[in-house]
CSV table of C-alpha atoms and ligand atoms in Angstrom, one decimal:
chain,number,residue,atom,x,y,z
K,12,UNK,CA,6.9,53.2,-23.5
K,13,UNK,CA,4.6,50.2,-25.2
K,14,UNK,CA,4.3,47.0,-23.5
K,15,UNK,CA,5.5,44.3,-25.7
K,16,UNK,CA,2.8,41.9,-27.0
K,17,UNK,CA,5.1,38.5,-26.3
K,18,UNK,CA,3.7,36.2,-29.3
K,19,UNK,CA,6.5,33.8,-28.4
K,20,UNK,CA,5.3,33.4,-24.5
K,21,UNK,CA,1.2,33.3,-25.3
K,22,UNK,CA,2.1,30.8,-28.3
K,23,UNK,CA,3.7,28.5,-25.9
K,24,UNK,CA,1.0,28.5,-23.5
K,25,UNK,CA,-1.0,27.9,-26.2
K,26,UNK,CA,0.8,24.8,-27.6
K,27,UNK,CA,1.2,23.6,-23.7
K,28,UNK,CA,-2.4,23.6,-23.1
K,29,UNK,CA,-2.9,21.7,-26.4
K,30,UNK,CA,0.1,19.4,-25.4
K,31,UNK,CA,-2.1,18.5,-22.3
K,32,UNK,CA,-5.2,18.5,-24.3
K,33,UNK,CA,-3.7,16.1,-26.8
K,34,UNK,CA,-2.6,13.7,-23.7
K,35,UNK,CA,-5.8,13.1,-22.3
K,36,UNK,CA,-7.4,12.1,-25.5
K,37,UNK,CA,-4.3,9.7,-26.4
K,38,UNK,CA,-5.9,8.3,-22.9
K,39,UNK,CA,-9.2,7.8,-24.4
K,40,UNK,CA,-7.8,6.4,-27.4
K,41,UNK,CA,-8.0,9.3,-29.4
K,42,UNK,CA,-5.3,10.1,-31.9
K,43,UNK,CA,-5.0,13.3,-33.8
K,44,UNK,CA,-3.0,13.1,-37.2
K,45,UNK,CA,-2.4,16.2,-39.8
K,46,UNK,CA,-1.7,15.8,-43.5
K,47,UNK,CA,1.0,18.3,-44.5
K,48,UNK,CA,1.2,18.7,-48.5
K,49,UNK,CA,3.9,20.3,-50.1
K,50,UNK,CA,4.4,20.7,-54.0
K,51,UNK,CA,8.1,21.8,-55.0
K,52,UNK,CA,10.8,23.2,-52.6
K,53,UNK,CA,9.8,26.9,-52.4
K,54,UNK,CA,12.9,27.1,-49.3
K,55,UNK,CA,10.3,29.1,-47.0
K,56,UNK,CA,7.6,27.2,-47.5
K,57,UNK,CA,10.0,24.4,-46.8
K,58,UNK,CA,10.9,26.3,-43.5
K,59,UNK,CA,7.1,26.8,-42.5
K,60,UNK,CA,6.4,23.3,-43.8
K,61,UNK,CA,8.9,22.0,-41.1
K,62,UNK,CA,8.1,24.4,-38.3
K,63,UNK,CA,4.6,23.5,-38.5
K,64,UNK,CA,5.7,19.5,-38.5
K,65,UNK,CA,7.8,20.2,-35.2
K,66,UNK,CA,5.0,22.1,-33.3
K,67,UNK,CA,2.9,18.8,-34.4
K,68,UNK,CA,5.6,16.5,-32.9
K,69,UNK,CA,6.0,18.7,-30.0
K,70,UNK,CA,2.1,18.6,-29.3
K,71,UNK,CA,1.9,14.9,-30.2
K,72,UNK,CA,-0.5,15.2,-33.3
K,73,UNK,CA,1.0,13.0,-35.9
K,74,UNK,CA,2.1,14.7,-38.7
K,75,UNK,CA,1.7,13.1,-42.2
K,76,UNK,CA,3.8,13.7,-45.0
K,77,UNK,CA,3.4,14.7,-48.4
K,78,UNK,CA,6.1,16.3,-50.8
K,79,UNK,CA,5.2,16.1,-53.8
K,80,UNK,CA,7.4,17.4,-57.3
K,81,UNK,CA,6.7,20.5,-58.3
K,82,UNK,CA,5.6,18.9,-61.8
K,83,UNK,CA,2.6,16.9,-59.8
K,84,UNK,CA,-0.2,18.1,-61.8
K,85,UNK,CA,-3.6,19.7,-60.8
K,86,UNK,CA,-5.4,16.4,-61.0
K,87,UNK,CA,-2.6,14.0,-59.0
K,88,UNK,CA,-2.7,16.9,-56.1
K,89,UNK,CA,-7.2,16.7,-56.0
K,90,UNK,CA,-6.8,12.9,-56.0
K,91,UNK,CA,-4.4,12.6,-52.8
K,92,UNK,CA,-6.6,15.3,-51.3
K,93,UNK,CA,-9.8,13.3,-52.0
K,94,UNK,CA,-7.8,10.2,-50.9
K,95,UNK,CA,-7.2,12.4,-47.4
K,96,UNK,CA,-10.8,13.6,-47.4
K,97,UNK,CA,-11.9,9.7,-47.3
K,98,UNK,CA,-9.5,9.0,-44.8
K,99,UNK,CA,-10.9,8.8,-41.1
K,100,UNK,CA,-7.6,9.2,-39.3
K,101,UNK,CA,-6.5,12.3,-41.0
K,102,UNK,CA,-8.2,15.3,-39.1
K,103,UNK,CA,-6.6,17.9,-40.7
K,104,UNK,CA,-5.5,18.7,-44.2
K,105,UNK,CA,-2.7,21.5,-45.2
K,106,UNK,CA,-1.8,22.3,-48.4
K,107,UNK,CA,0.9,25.4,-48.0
K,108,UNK,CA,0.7,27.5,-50.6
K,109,UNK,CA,1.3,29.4,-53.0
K,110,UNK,CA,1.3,26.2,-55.2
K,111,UNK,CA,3.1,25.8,-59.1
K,112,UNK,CA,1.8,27.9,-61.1
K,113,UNK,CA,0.1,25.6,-62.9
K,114,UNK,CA,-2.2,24.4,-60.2
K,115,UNK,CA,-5.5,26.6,-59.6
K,116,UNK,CA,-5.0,27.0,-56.0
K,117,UNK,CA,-9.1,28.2,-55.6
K,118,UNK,CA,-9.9,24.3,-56.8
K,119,UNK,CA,-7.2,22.9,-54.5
K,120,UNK,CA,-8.7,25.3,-51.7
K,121,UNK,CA,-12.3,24.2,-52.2
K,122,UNK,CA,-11.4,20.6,-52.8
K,123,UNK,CA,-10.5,20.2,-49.1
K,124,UNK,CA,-13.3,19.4,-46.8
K,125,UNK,CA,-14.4,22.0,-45.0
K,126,UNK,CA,-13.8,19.9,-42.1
K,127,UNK,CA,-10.3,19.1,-42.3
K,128,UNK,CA,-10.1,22.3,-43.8
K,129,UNK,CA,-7.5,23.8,-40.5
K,130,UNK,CA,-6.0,26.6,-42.8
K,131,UNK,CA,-10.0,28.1,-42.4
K,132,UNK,CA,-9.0,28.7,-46.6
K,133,UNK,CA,-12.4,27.0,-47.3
K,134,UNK,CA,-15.3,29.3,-48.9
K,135,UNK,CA,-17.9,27.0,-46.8
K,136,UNK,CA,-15.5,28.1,-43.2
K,137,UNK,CA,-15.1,32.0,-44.4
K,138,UNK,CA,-18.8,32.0,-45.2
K,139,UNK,CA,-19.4,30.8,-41.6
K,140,UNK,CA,-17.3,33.2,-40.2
K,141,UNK,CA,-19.2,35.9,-42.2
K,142,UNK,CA,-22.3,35.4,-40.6
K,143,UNK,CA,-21.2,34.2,-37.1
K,144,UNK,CA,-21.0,30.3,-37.3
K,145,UNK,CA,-18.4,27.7,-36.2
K,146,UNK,CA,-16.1,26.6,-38.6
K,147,UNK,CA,-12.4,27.5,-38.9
K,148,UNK,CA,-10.9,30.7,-38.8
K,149,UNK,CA,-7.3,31.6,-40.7
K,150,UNK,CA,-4.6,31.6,-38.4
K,151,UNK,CA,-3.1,34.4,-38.4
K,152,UNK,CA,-5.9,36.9,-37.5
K,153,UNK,CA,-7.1,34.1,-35.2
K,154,UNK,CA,-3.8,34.2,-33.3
K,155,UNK,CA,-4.2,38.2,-33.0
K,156,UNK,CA,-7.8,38.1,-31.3
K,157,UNK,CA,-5.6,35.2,-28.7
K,158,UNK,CA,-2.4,38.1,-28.8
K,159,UNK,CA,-5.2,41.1,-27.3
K,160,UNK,CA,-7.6,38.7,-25.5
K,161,UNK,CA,-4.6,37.0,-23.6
K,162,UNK,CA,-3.3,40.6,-22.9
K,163,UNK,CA,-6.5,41.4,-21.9
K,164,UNK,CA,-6.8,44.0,-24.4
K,165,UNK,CA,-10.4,45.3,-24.9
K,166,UNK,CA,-11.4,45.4,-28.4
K,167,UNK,CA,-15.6,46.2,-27.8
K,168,UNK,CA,-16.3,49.7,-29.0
K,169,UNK,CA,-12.6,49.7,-30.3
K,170,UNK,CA,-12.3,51.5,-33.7
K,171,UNK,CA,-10.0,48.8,-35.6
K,172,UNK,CA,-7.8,49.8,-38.5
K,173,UNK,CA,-6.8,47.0,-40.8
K,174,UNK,CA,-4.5,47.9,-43.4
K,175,UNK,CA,-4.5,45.0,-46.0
K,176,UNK,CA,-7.5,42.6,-48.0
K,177,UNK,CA,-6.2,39.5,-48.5
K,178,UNK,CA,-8.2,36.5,-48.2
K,179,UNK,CA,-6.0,35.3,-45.7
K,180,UNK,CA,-5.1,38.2,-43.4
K,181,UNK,CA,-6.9,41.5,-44.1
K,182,UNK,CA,-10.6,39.9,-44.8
K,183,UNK,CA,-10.7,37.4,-42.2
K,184,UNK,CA,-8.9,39.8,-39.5
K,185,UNK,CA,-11.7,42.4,-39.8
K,186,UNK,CA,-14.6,39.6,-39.4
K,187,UNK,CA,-13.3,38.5,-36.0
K,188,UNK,CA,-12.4,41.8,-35.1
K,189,UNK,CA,-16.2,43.1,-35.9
K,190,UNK,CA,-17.3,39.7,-34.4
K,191,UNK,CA,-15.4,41.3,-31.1
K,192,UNK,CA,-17.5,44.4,-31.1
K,193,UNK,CA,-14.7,46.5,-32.6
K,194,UNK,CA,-15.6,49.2,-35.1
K,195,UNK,CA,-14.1,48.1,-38.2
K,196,UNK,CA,-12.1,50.3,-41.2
K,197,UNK,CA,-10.6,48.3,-43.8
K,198,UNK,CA,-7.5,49.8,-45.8
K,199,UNK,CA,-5.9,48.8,-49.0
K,200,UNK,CA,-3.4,50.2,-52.1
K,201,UNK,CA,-6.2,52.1,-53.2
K,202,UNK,CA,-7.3,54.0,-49.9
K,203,UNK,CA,-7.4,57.7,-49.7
K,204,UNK,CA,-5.8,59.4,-46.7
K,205,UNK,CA,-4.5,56.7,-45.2
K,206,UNK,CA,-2.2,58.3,-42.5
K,207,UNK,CA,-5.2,59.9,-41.2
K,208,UNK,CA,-7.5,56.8,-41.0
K,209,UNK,CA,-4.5,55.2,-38.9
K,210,UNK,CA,-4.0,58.1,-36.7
K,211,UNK,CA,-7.8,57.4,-35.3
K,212,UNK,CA,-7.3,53.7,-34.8
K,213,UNK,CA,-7.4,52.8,-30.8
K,214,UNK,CA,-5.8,49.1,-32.7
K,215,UNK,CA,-3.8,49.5,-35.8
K,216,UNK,CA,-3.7,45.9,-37.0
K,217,UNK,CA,-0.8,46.5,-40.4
K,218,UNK,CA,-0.6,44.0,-43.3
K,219,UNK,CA,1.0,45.8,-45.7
K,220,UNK,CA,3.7,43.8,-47.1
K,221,UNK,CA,6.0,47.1,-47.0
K,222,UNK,CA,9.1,47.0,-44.5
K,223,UNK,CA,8.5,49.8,-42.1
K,224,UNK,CA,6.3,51.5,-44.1
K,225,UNK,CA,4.2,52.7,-40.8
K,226,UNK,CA,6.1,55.3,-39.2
K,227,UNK,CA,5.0,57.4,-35.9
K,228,UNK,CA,3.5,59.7,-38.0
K,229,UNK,CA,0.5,56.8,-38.5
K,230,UNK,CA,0.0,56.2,-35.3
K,231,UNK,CA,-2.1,57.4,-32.1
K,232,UNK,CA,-0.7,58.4,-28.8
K,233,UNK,CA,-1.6,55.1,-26.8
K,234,UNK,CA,-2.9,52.9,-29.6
K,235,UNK,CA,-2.4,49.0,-29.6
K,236,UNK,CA,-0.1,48.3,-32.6
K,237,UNK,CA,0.0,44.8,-34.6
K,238,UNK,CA,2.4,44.2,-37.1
K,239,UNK,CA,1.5,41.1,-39.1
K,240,UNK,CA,4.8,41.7,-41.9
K,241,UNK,CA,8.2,39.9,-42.0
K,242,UNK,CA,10.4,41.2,-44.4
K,243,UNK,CA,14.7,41.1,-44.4
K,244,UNK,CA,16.4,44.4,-44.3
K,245,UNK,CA,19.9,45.4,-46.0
K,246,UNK,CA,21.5,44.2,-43.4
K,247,UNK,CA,19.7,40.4,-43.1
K,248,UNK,CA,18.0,41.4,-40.1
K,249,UNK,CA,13.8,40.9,-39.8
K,250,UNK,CA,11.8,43.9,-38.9
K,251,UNK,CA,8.1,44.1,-40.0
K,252,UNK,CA,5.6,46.6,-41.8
K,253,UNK,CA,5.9,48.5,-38.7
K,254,UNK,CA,8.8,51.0,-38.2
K,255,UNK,CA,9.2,49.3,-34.6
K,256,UNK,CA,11.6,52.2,-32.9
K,257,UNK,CA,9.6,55.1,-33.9
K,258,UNK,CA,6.2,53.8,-33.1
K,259,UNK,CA,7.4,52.0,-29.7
K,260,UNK,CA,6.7,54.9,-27.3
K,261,UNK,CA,4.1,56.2,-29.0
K,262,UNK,CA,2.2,53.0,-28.8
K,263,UNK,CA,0.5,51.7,-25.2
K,264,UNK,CA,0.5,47.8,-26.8
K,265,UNK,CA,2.8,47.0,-29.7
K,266,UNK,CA,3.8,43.4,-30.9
K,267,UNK,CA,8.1,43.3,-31.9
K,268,UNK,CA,8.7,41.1,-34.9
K,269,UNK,CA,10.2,38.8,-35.1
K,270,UNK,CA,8.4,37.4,-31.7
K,271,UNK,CA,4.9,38.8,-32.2
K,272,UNK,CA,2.8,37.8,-34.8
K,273,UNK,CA,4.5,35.1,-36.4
K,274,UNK,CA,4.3,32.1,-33.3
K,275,UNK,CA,1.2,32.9,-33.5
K,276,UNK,CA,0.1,31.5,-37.1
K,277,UNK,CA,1.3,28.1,-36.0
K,278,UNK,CA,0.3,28.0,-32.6
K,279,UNK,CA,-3.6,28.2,-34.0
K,280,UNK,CA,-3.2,25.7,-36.8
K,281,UNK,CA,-2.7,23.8,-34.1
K,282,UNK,CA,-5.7,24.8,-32.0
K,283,UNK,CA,-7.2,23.9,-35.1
K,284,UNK,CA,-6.2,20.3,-35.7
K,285,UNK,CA,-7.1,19.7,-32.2
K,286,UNK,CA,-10.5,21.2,-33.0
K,287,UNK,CA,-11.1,19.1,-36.0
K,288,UNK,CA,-10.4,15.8,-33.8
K,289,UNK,CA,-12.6,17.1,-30.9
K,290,UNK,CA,-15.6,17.7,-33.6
K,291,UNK,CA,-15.0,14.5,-35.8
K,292,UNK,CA,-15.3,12.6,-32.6
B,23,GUN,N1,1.4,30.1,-47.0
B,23,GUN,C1,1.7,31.2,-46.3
B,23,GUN,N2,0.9,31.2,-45.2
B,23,GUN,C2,0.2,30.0,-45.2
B,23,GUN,C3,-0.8,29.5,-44.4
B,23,GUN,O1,-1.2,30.0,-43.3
B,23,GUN,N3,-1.3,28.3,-44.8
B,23,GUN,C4,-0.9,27.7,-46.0
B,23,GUN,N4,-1.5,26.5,-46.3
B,23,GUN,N5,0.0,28.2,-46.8
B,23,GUN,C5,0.5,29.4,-46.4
């Protein structure tokens, strides 16, 4: 039997400490405001773009509006980023993608500054990450190094499985992970043997973007298992990349979804925001 990771519990603490954070530098006159940018009404970006602008109003950062058409062009959407760049109450800029096709969402990405840049999207932040520097970190693996640390979950000497490259999740996850001492494998479409690359992982971190494509089979007795996908099944219920009820007891750490991962991503944007006040300041 696994113990659950509890993303929903450790992202609470999370926001509560930066609730409490956010207070005392409201007392030294320090406001923190956010700049959340949406082009067209994708409906789940509309549903992240509003969970992200309650977690703001439940940690008292300000959260700025910005839906814009989805025929804004390329050049409207730089201009009210440079606009947000220039402005010295805006900490943080968010730009939730994936944009209109028409946009080149690499020009949006690098047109934030790298310090507002609280997505960690920013070639200047995954550079610093790269080579060990401060800067901002993507979310989502940033909120699984708080899932194991907070679970006190060693990760030095650790061989680490990633399954997945993005630029977001796979690439960034394995950085912090080798920047935690782990040994690192990163898996992809292309990867050879893949079952048996998982089956040595002491943490299996899956980003797959395959519903329960990671069966037992996968999986060593008493590994740490992280699930990072959110997919609907037949039935309209969530499960992740993760086949949750056959890896469960083989696991000694396993995170459920929904209520792993997914608080998570939020929960560190914040962190972030807070972070770009503290260094602007
Ligand atoms: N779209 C899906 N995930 C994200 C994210 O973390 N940040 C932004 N900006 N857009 C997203």
């Amino acid at each position: 039997m696994a113990n659950i990771i509890d993303g929903k519990k450790i992202s609470q603490e999370i926001k509560d400490e930066l609730k409490a954070e956010v207070a005392s530098l409201a007392e030294q006159g320090k406001k923190c405001a956010l700049a959340v940018i949406q082009v067209g009404n994708d409906p789940a970006s509309s549903v992240y773009v509003g969970n992200k602008k309650k977690a703001c109003a439940y940690i008292g950062i300000q959260s700025v509006s910005y839906e814009l058409p989805e025929e804004t062009s390329e050049e409207e959407l730089l201009d009210l980023i440079e606009r947000l760049n220039q402005d010295a109450k805006v900490h943080g800029i968010l730009c939730q993608l994936p944009l209109p096709k028409h946009i080149d969402e690499d020009r949006v990405i690098q047109a934030i500054s790298p310090k507002k840049d609280v997505d960690g999207f920013h070639p200047q932040n995954v550079g610093a990450l790269v080579i060990g520097q401060p800067g901002f970190v993507s979310c989502t693996p940033a909120g699984i190094i708080q899932l194991l640390k907070r679970n006190k979950i060693a990760i030095a000497g650790k061989h680490c499985v990633v399954i997945g490259r993005s630029n977001i999740v796979g690439k960034p996850m394995a950085l912090l992970m080798l920047r935690e001492n782990a040994t690192v494998t990163v898996c992809h479409s292309r990867t050879q043997n893949l079952k048996e690359i998982c089956r040595e992982a002491d943490i299996l971190i899956v980003a797959i973007g395959k519903p329960r494509y990671i069966g037992a089979d996968y999986v060593k007795e008493g590994a740490v298992v992280i699930d990072v996908g959110i997919h609907r099944n037949e039935s309209n219920k969530l499960c992740g990349d993760v086949a949750y009820d056959e890896v469960e007891p083989k696991a000694s750490y396993i995170t459920p979804v929904p209520g792993g991962v997914g608080p998570m991503t939020i929960a560190m944007l914040m962190h972030n925001c807070v972070e770009a006040m503290k260094r602007e300041s």
